[in-house]
mmCIF file of C-alpha atoms and ligand atoms in Angstrom:
data_model
loop_
_atom_site.group_PDB
_atom_site.id
_atom_site.type_symbol
_atom_site.label_atom_id
_atom_site.label_comp_id
_atom_site.label_asym_id
_atom_site.label_seq_id
_atom_site.Cartn_x
_atom_site.Cartn_y
_atom_site.Cartn_z
ATOM 1 C CA MET M 1 72.303 278.960 123.765
ATOM 2 C CA THR M 2 70.701 282.179 123.680
ATOM 3 C CA PRO M 3 72.764 285.406 125.160
ATOM 4 C CA PHE M 4 71.999 286.784 128.460
ATOM 5 C CA PHE M 5 70.875 290.278 127.205
ATOM 6 C CA ILE M 6 68.756 288.424 124.571
ATOM 7 C CA ARG M 7 67.284 286.395 127.214
ATOM 8 C CA GLN M 8 66.400 289.784 129.509
ATOM 9 C CA SER M 9 64.898 291.366 126.092
ATOM 10 C CA LEU M 10 62.395 288.574 125.771
ATOM 11 C CA VAL M 11 61.417 288.784 129.663
ATOM 12 C CA ARG M 12 61.080 292.655 129.750
ATOM 13 C CA THR M 13 59.116 292.317 126.425
ATOM 14 C CA ALA M 14 56.549 289.577 128.081
ATOM 15 C CA LEU M 15 56.254 291.756 131.099
ATOM 16 C CA SER M 16 55.316 294.604 129.111
ATOM 17 C CA GLY M 17 52.984 292.669 127.172
ATOM 18 C CA ILE M 18 51.609 291.537 130.550
ATOM 19 C CA SER M 19 51.102 295.125 131.535
ATOM 20 C CA ILE M 20 49.427 296.380 128.737
ATOM 21 C CA LEU M 21 46.948 293.786 129.137
ATOM 22 C CA LEU M 22 46.387 294.399 132.786
ATOM 23 C CA ILE M 23 45.774 297.738 131.846
ATOM 24 C CA ALA M 24 43.295 296.853 129.320
ATOM 25 C CA GLY M 25 41.217 294.298 131.261
ATOM 26 C CA CYS M 26 41.009 297.059 134.328
ATOM 27 C CA GLY M 27 39.947 299.663 131.891
ATOM 28 C CA ALA M 28 36.675 297.411 130.624
ATOM 29 C CA LEU M 29 35.495 297.572 134.271
ATOM 30 C CA PRO M 30 34.505 301.437 134.789
ATOM 31 C CA ASN M 31 33.124 301.792 131.194
ATOM 32 C CA ALA M 32 30.868 298.829 131.850
ATOM 33 C CA GLN M 33 29.775 300.120 135.388
ATOM 34 C CA ALA M 34 28.976 303.322 133.451
ATOM 35 C CA GLN M 35 26.595 301.931 131.062
ATOM 36 C CA GLU M 36 25.111 300.380 134.041
ATOM 37 C CA ALA M 37 24.379 303.617 135.723
ATOM 38 C CA PRO M 38 22.450 303.762 138.811
ATOM 39 C CA GLN M 39 18.983 304.473 138.777
ATOM 40 C CA ASN M 40 17.557 303.704 142.195
ATOM 41 C CA GLU M 41 14.627 305.891 142.596
ATOM 42 C CA VAL M 42 14.538 305.973 146.471
ATOM 43 C CA GLY M 43 17.910 307.741 147.175
ATOM 44 C CA SER M 44 21.015 309.436 146.101
ATOM 45 C CA GLU M 45 23.709 307.436 144.847
ATOM 46 C CA VAL M 46 27.083 306.932 146.389
ATOM 47 C CA ALA M 47 29.961 304.751 145.231
ATOM 48 C CA ILE M 48 30.520 303.836 148.401
ATOM 49 C CA ASP M 49 30.585 299.949 147.032
ATOM 50 C CA THR M 50 31.370 298.442 143.714
ATOM 51 C CA PRO M 51 31.050 294.782 144.411
ATOM 52 C CA ALA M 52 30.693 294.404 140.448
ATOM 53 C CA HIS M 53 34.357 294.955 140.257
ATOM 54 C CA ALA M 54 35.314 291.947 142.113
ATOM 55 C CA ASP M 55 33.719 287.939 141.939
ATOM 56 C CA VAL M 56 30.739 287.687 143.462
ATOM 57 C CA MET M 57 30.639 284.906 146.268
ATOM 58 C CA VAL M 58 27.328 282.753 146.103
ATOM 59 C CA PRO M 59 26.270 281.452 149.162
ATOM 60 C CA GLY M 60 26.914 278.308 149.012
ATOM 61 C CA GLY M 61 30.223 278.332 147.758
ATOM 62 C CA ALA M 62 30.677 279.023 143.884
ATOM 63 C CA THR M 63 31.964 282.099 142.499
ATOM 64 C CA LEU M 64 30.437 284.495 140.102
ATOM 65 C CA ASP M 65 32.457 286.812 138.138
ATOM 66 C CA LEU M 66 29.926 289.589 137.419
ATOM 67 C CA GLY M 67 32.067 291.818 135.355
ATOM 68 C CA SER M 68 32.338 289.912 131.959
ATOM 69 C CA GLY M 69 31.091 291.152 128.457
ATOM 70 C CA GLU M 70 27.867 289.915 127.403
ATOM 71 C CA ALA M 71 26.379 288.496 123.905
ATOM 72 C CA PRO M 72 24.109 290.757 122.030
ATOM 73 C CA ALA M 73 20.553 290.893 123.553
ATOM 74 C CA GLN M 74 18.298 289.365 121.938
ATOM 75 C CA GLU M 75 14.573 288.612 122.943
ATOM 76 C CA ALA M 76 13.687 286.455 125.885
ATOM 77 C CA GLY M 77 11.757 283.308 124.989
ATOM 78 C CA PRO M 78 10.464 279.901 126.711
ATOM 79 C CA VAL M 79 13.590 277.763 127.609
ATOM 80 C CA ALA M 80 13.041 273.955 126.667
ATOM 81 C CA PRO M 81 13.232 271.802 129.798
ATOM 82 C CA ALA M 82 16.136 269.983 128.875
ATOM 83 C CA ALA M 83 17.997 273.489 128.163
ATOM 84 C CA LEU M 84 16.627 274.781 131.685
ATOM 85 C CA ALA M 85 17.611 271.806 133.432
ATOM 86 C CA GLN M 86 21.062 271.691 132.192
ATOM 87 C CA ALA M 87 21.878 275.419 131.959
ATOM 88 C CA SER M 88 24.655 276.526 134.559
ATOM 89 C CA LEU M 89 24.780 280.260 136.139
ATOM 90 C CA PRO M 90 26.877 282.445 133.464
ATOM 91 C CA ALA M 91 28.712 285.723 133.867
ATOM 92 C CA LEU M 92 26.493 288.003 135.331
ATOM 93 C CA PRO M 93 26.478 291.954 134.345
ATOM 94 C CA ALA M 94 27.875 293.961 136.716
ATOM 95 C CA LEU M 95 25.431 295.593 140.049
ATOM 96 C CA PRO M 96 24.571 298.970 139.664
ATOM 97 C CA LEU M 97 26.185 301.615 142.224
ATOM 98 C CA VAL M 98 24.971 301.321 145.466
ATOM 99 C CA ALA M 99 22.354 303.929 146.307
ATOM 100 C CA VAL M 100 21.567 304.922 149.538
ATOM 101 C CA PRO M 101 17.754 304.256 150.216
ATOM 102 C CA SER M 102 15.423 306.922 151.689
ATOM 103 C CA VAL M 103 12.838 304.730 152.348
ATOM 104 C CA LEU M 104 12.634 301.083 153.355
ATOM 105 C CA THR M 105 11.340 298.724 150.780
ATOM 106 C CA VAL M 106 7.667 298.701 150.603
ATOM 107 C CA PRO M 107 6.112 295.946 152.402
ATOM 108 C CA GLN M 108 3.232 293.710 150.885
ATOM 109 C CA THR M 109 0.687 291.176 151.618
ATOM 110 C CA GLU M 110 1.864 287.505 152.219
ATOM 111 C CA GLY M 111 -0.937 286.034 150.210
ATOM 112 C CA PRO M 112 -2.358 282.349 150.812
ATOM 113 C CA TYR M 113 0.624 280.512 149.520
ATOM 114 C CA PHE M 114 3.601 280.823 151.870
ATOM 115 C CA LYS M 115 5.359 277.918 153.574
ATOM 116 C CA ALA M 116 7.787 277.765 156.148
ATOM 117 C CA GLY M 117 11.129 275.617 156.071
ATOM 118 C CA SER M 118 11.918 276.271 152.494
ATOM 119 C CA PRO M 119 15.295 275.045 151.713
ATOM 120 C CA GLN M 120 18.700 277.142 151.232
ATOM 121 C CA ARG M 121 19.767 277.281 147.678
ATOM 122 C CA THR M 122 20.800 279.349 144.663
ATOM 123 C CA SER M 123 18.596 277.662 142.244
ATOM 124 C CA LEU M 124 15.120 276.991 141.940
ATOM 125 C CA LEU M 125 15.421 275.418 138.881
ATOM 126 C CA GLU M 126 14.707 271.771 138.798
ATOM 127 C CA PRO M 127 14.852 268.742 135.726
ATOM 128 C CA GLY M 128 11.771 269.292 133.211
ATOM 129 C CA MET M 129 10.798 272.635 134.623
ATOM 130 C CA GLU M 130 9.517 274.777 131.960
ATOM 131 C CA GLY M 131 9.784 278.869 131.577
ATOM 132 C CA THR M 132 11.913 281.198 130.730
ATOM 133 C CA ARG M 133 15.487 281.561 133.102
ATOM 134 C CA LEU M 134 15.251 284.481 135.362
ATOM 135 C CA ILE M 135 18.663 285.368 137.372
ATOM 136 C CA LEU M 136 17.713 287.727 140.322
ATOM 137 C CA GLN M 137 20.596 289.698 141.969
ATOM 138 C CA GLY M 138 21.071 292.548 144.068
ATOM 139 C CA ARG M 139 21.877 293.517 147.600
ATOM 140 C CA VAL M 140 20.333 293.602 150.895
ATOM 141 C CA LEU M 141 21.030 297.217 152.560
ATOM 142 C CA THR M 142 19.738 299.047 155.372
ATOM 143 C CA ALA M 143 17.917 302.236 155.371
ATOM 144 C CA THR M 144 21.189 304.453 155.278
ATOM 145 C CA GLY M 145 22.880 301.950 152.612
ATOM 146 C CA ALA M 146 25.053 299.794 154.526
ATOM 147 C CA PRO M 147 25.243 296.178 153.345
ATOM 148 C CA VAL M 148 23.742 293.547 155.458
ATOM 149 C CA ALA M 149 25.762 290.524 155.611
ATOM 150 C CA ASN M 150 24.291 287.269 156.410
ATOM 151 C CA ALA M 151 20.542 288.349 155.368
ATOM 152 C CA LYS M 152 17.731 285.846 154.505
ATOM 153 C CA VAL M 153 16.110 286.140 151.405
ATOM 154 C CA ASP M 154 13.177 283.633 150.879
ATOM 155 C CA PHE M 155 11.604 283.189 147.539
ATOM 156 C CA TRP M 156 8.594 281.894 146.474
ATOM 157 C CA GLN M 157 6.407 281.863 143.107
ATOM 158 C CA THR M 158 4.376 280.343 140.806
ATOM 159 C CA ASP M 159 5.605 277.725 137.565
ATOM 160 C CA ASN M 160 5.456 278.586 134.408
ATOM 161 C CA ALA M 161 1.698 277.416 134.197
ATOM 162 C CA GLY M 162 0.669 279.927 137.187
ATOM 163 C CA ALA M 163 0.467 277.007 139.627
ATOM 164 C CA TYR M 164 2.251 277.168 143.333
ATOM 165 C CA ASP M 165 3.785 273.755 144.541
ATOM 166 C CA ASN M 166 1.529 273.707 148.057
ATOM 167 C CA SER M 167 2.607 270.038 148.992
ATOM 168 C CA GLY M 168 6.288 270.776 148.317
ATOM 169 C CA TYR M 169 8.881 273.285 147.885
ATOM 170 C CA ARG M 170 8.993 273.559 144.150
ATOM 171 C CA LEU M 171 9.974 277.262 143.311
ATOM 172 C CA ARG M 172 10.592 277.905 147.174
ATOM 173 C CA GLY M 173 14.029 278.363 148.436
ATOM 174 C CA TYR M 174 15.930 280.934 150.287
ATOM 175 C CA VAL M 175 19.480 282.346 149.905
ATOM 176 C CA LEU M 176 21.695 284.473 152.383
ATOM 177 C CA THR M 177 23.636 287.478 151.639
ATOM 178 C CA ASP M 178 27.735 287.327 151.427
ATOM 179 C CA ALA M 179 29.735 289.499 153.181
ATOM 180 C CA LYS M 180 28.811 292.814 150.824
ATOM 181 C CA GLY M 181 25.140 291.908 151.408
ATOM 182 C CA VAL M 182 25.170 290.707 147.891
ATOM 183 C CA TYR M 183 22.471 287.994 146.845
ATOM 184 C CA VAL M 184 21.895 285.818 143.690
ATOM 185 C CA MET M 185 18.828 283.704 142.939
ATOM 186 C CA GLU M 186 18.238 281.470 139.738
ATOM 187 C CA THR M 187 14.578 280.770 138.927
ATOM 188 C CA ILE M 188 12.390 281.140 136.207
ATOM 189 C CA LEU M 189 9.496 284.017 135.504
ATOM 190 C CA PRO M 190 6.336 283.022 137.111
ATOM 191 C CA GLY M 191 3.807 282.197 135.541
ATOM 192 C CA LEU M 192 0.246 283.815 135.622
ATOM 193 C CA TYR M 193 -2.758 283.191 137.705
ATOM 194 C CA PRO M 194 -6.296 284.787 137.555
ATOM 195 C CA GLY M 195 -6.720 288.410 139.382
ATOM 196 C CA ARG M 196 -2.825 288.975 139.408
ATOM 197 C CA THR M 197 -0.194 290.187 137.291
ATOM 198 C CA ARG M 198 3.614 288.474 137.464
ATOM 199 C CA HIS M 199 5.014 288.177 140.307
ATOM 200 C CA ILE M 200 7.328 286.813 143.088
ATOM 201 C CA HIS M 201 6.919 286.302 146.873
ATOM 202 C CA VAL M 202 9.845 287.709 148.893
ATOM 203 C CA LYS M 203 10.475 287.445 153.182
ATOM 204 C CA VAL M 204 14.103 289.228 153.694
ATOM 205 C CA GLN M 205 15.349 289.343 157.147
ATOM 206 C CA ALA M 206 18.386 290.867 158.777
ATOM 207 C CA PRO M 207 20.318 288.353 161.073
ATOM 208 C CA GLY M 208 18.056 289.237 164.321
ATOM 209 C CA GLY M 209 15.837 291.880 162.521
ATOM 210 C CA PRO M 210 11.954 291.778 161.548
ATOM 211 C CA VAL M 211 10.926 290.197 158.519
ATOM 212 C CA LEU M 212 9.761 292.178 155.559
ATOM 213 C CA THR M 213 7.372 290.487 153.459
ATOM 214 C CA SER M 214 6.832 291.709 150.117
ATOM 215 C CA GLN M 215 6.701 290.708 146.439
ATOM 216 C CA LEU M 216 9.149 292.173 143.174
ATOM 217 C CA TYR M 217 7.134 292.449 139.780
ATOM 218 C CA VAL M 218 8.372 292.704 136.283
ATOM 219 C CA PRO M 219 8.764 295.582 133.863
ATOM 220 C CA GLU M 220 6.636 295.967 130.935
ATOM 221 C CA GLU M 221 3.937 293.516 132.059
ATOM 222 C CA ALA M 222 0.690 294.384 130.733
ATOM 223 C CA GLY M 223 -1.080 292.876 133.845
ATOM 224 C CA ASN M 224 0.826 295.379 136.022
ATOM 225 C CA SER M 225 -1.605 298.296 135.577
ATOM 226 C CA ARG M 226 -4.764 296.113 135.928
ATOM 227 C CA ASP M 227 -3.244 294.688 139.352
ATOM 228 C CA GLY M 228 -4.519 296.164 142.513
ATOM 229 C CA ILE M 229 -1.596 294.919 144.745
ATOM 230 C CA TYR M 230 1.364 296.188 142.156
ATOM 231 C CA ASN M 231 3.533 298.687 143.048
ATOM 232 C CA PRO M 232 6.037 300.169 140.551
ATOM 233 C CA ALA M 233 8.652 300.812 143.863
ATOM 234 C CA LEU M 234 8.750 296.887 143.752
ATOM 235 C CA LEU M 235 9.782 296.577 139.940
ATOM 236 C CA MET M 236 12.539 294.368 139.272
ATOM 237 C CA ARG M 237 15.395 296.749 137.196
ATOM 238 C CA VAL M 238 16.040 293.880 133.905
ATOM 239 C CA GLN M 239 19.517 293.879 133.005
ATOM 240 C CA GLU M 240 19.320 291.848 130.375
ATOM 241 C CA ARG M 241 17.294 290.277 128.141
ATOM 242 C CA ILE M 242 19.407 287.530 126.231
ATOM 243 C CA ALA M 243 18.259 284.165 124.384
ATOM 244 C CA GLN M 244 16.624 282.035 126.865
ATOM 245 C CA ARG M 245 17.035 284.128 129.785
ATOM 246 C CA VAL M 246 16.453 287.325 131.725
ATOM 247 C CA VAL M 247 19.128 288.753 134.381
ATOM 248 C CA ALA M 248 17.385 291.527 136.693
ATOM 249 C CA THR M 249 18.572 293.576 139.863
ATOM 250 C CA PHE M 250 16.603 294.368 142.882
ATOM 251 C CA ASP M 251 17.987 296.295 146.063
ATOM 252 C CA PHE M 252 16.346 295.513 149.213
ATOM 253 C CA ALA M 253 16.353 298.014 152.138
ATOM 254 C CA VAL M 254 15.336 296.917 155.592
ATOM 255 C CA ARG M 255 15.566 297.605 159.209
ATOM 256 C CA ALA M 256 18.561 295.559 160.337
HETATM 257 FE FE1 FE E 1 1.353 285.131 144.374
#
């Protein structure tokens, strides 16, 4: 039988160890966030909301830990169809600090391939799909930087070969933002088709608000400078480019 004072000492030692672990764990997050310096080009930054420090409830129920560390960066490359189909959503890098937009997100042409009635889903990946996995995350905000909950963010894009599905809803779908205005969509980098650079079409709508129709672009694409519709204000910000996947972010500012 262990004497009482020894048992108490053991308990105190265990508790202090837990405290050290908790302090160390909390300290890692601000550092990680500091590395993700806010760079929103449309407004000033404010530290009013840091959802990256908490788990994010993905519309649909799954919870993502956005604060975890990541593997060393490598070049992204095409993913084998089997790997793409089996991939599960990983821990994502922290979102940058919220920036107060000074302008609304730039609208762009809808193009000829929008289809109403796309399904709600957090991933557009399907078995057999080829391409480089893209996880796009961000927020829907008002012009004053307030998060918009339950905003509809509806994406449509080409497959890896540059083709739209005009008979079904392949690579078409929408997510709803959570209480902090955060959305996450898993898809692939869109392919190229004649006359356009790589782009993802999107419609964003706050509850009861007007629909913003626009397009998002991929940084460092050779075709960007040759595309007459391309606008650098609509570039996704690549947060990570790791083997087999790209994680990017884009915050929308819309009329609510
Ligand atoms: Fe298009």
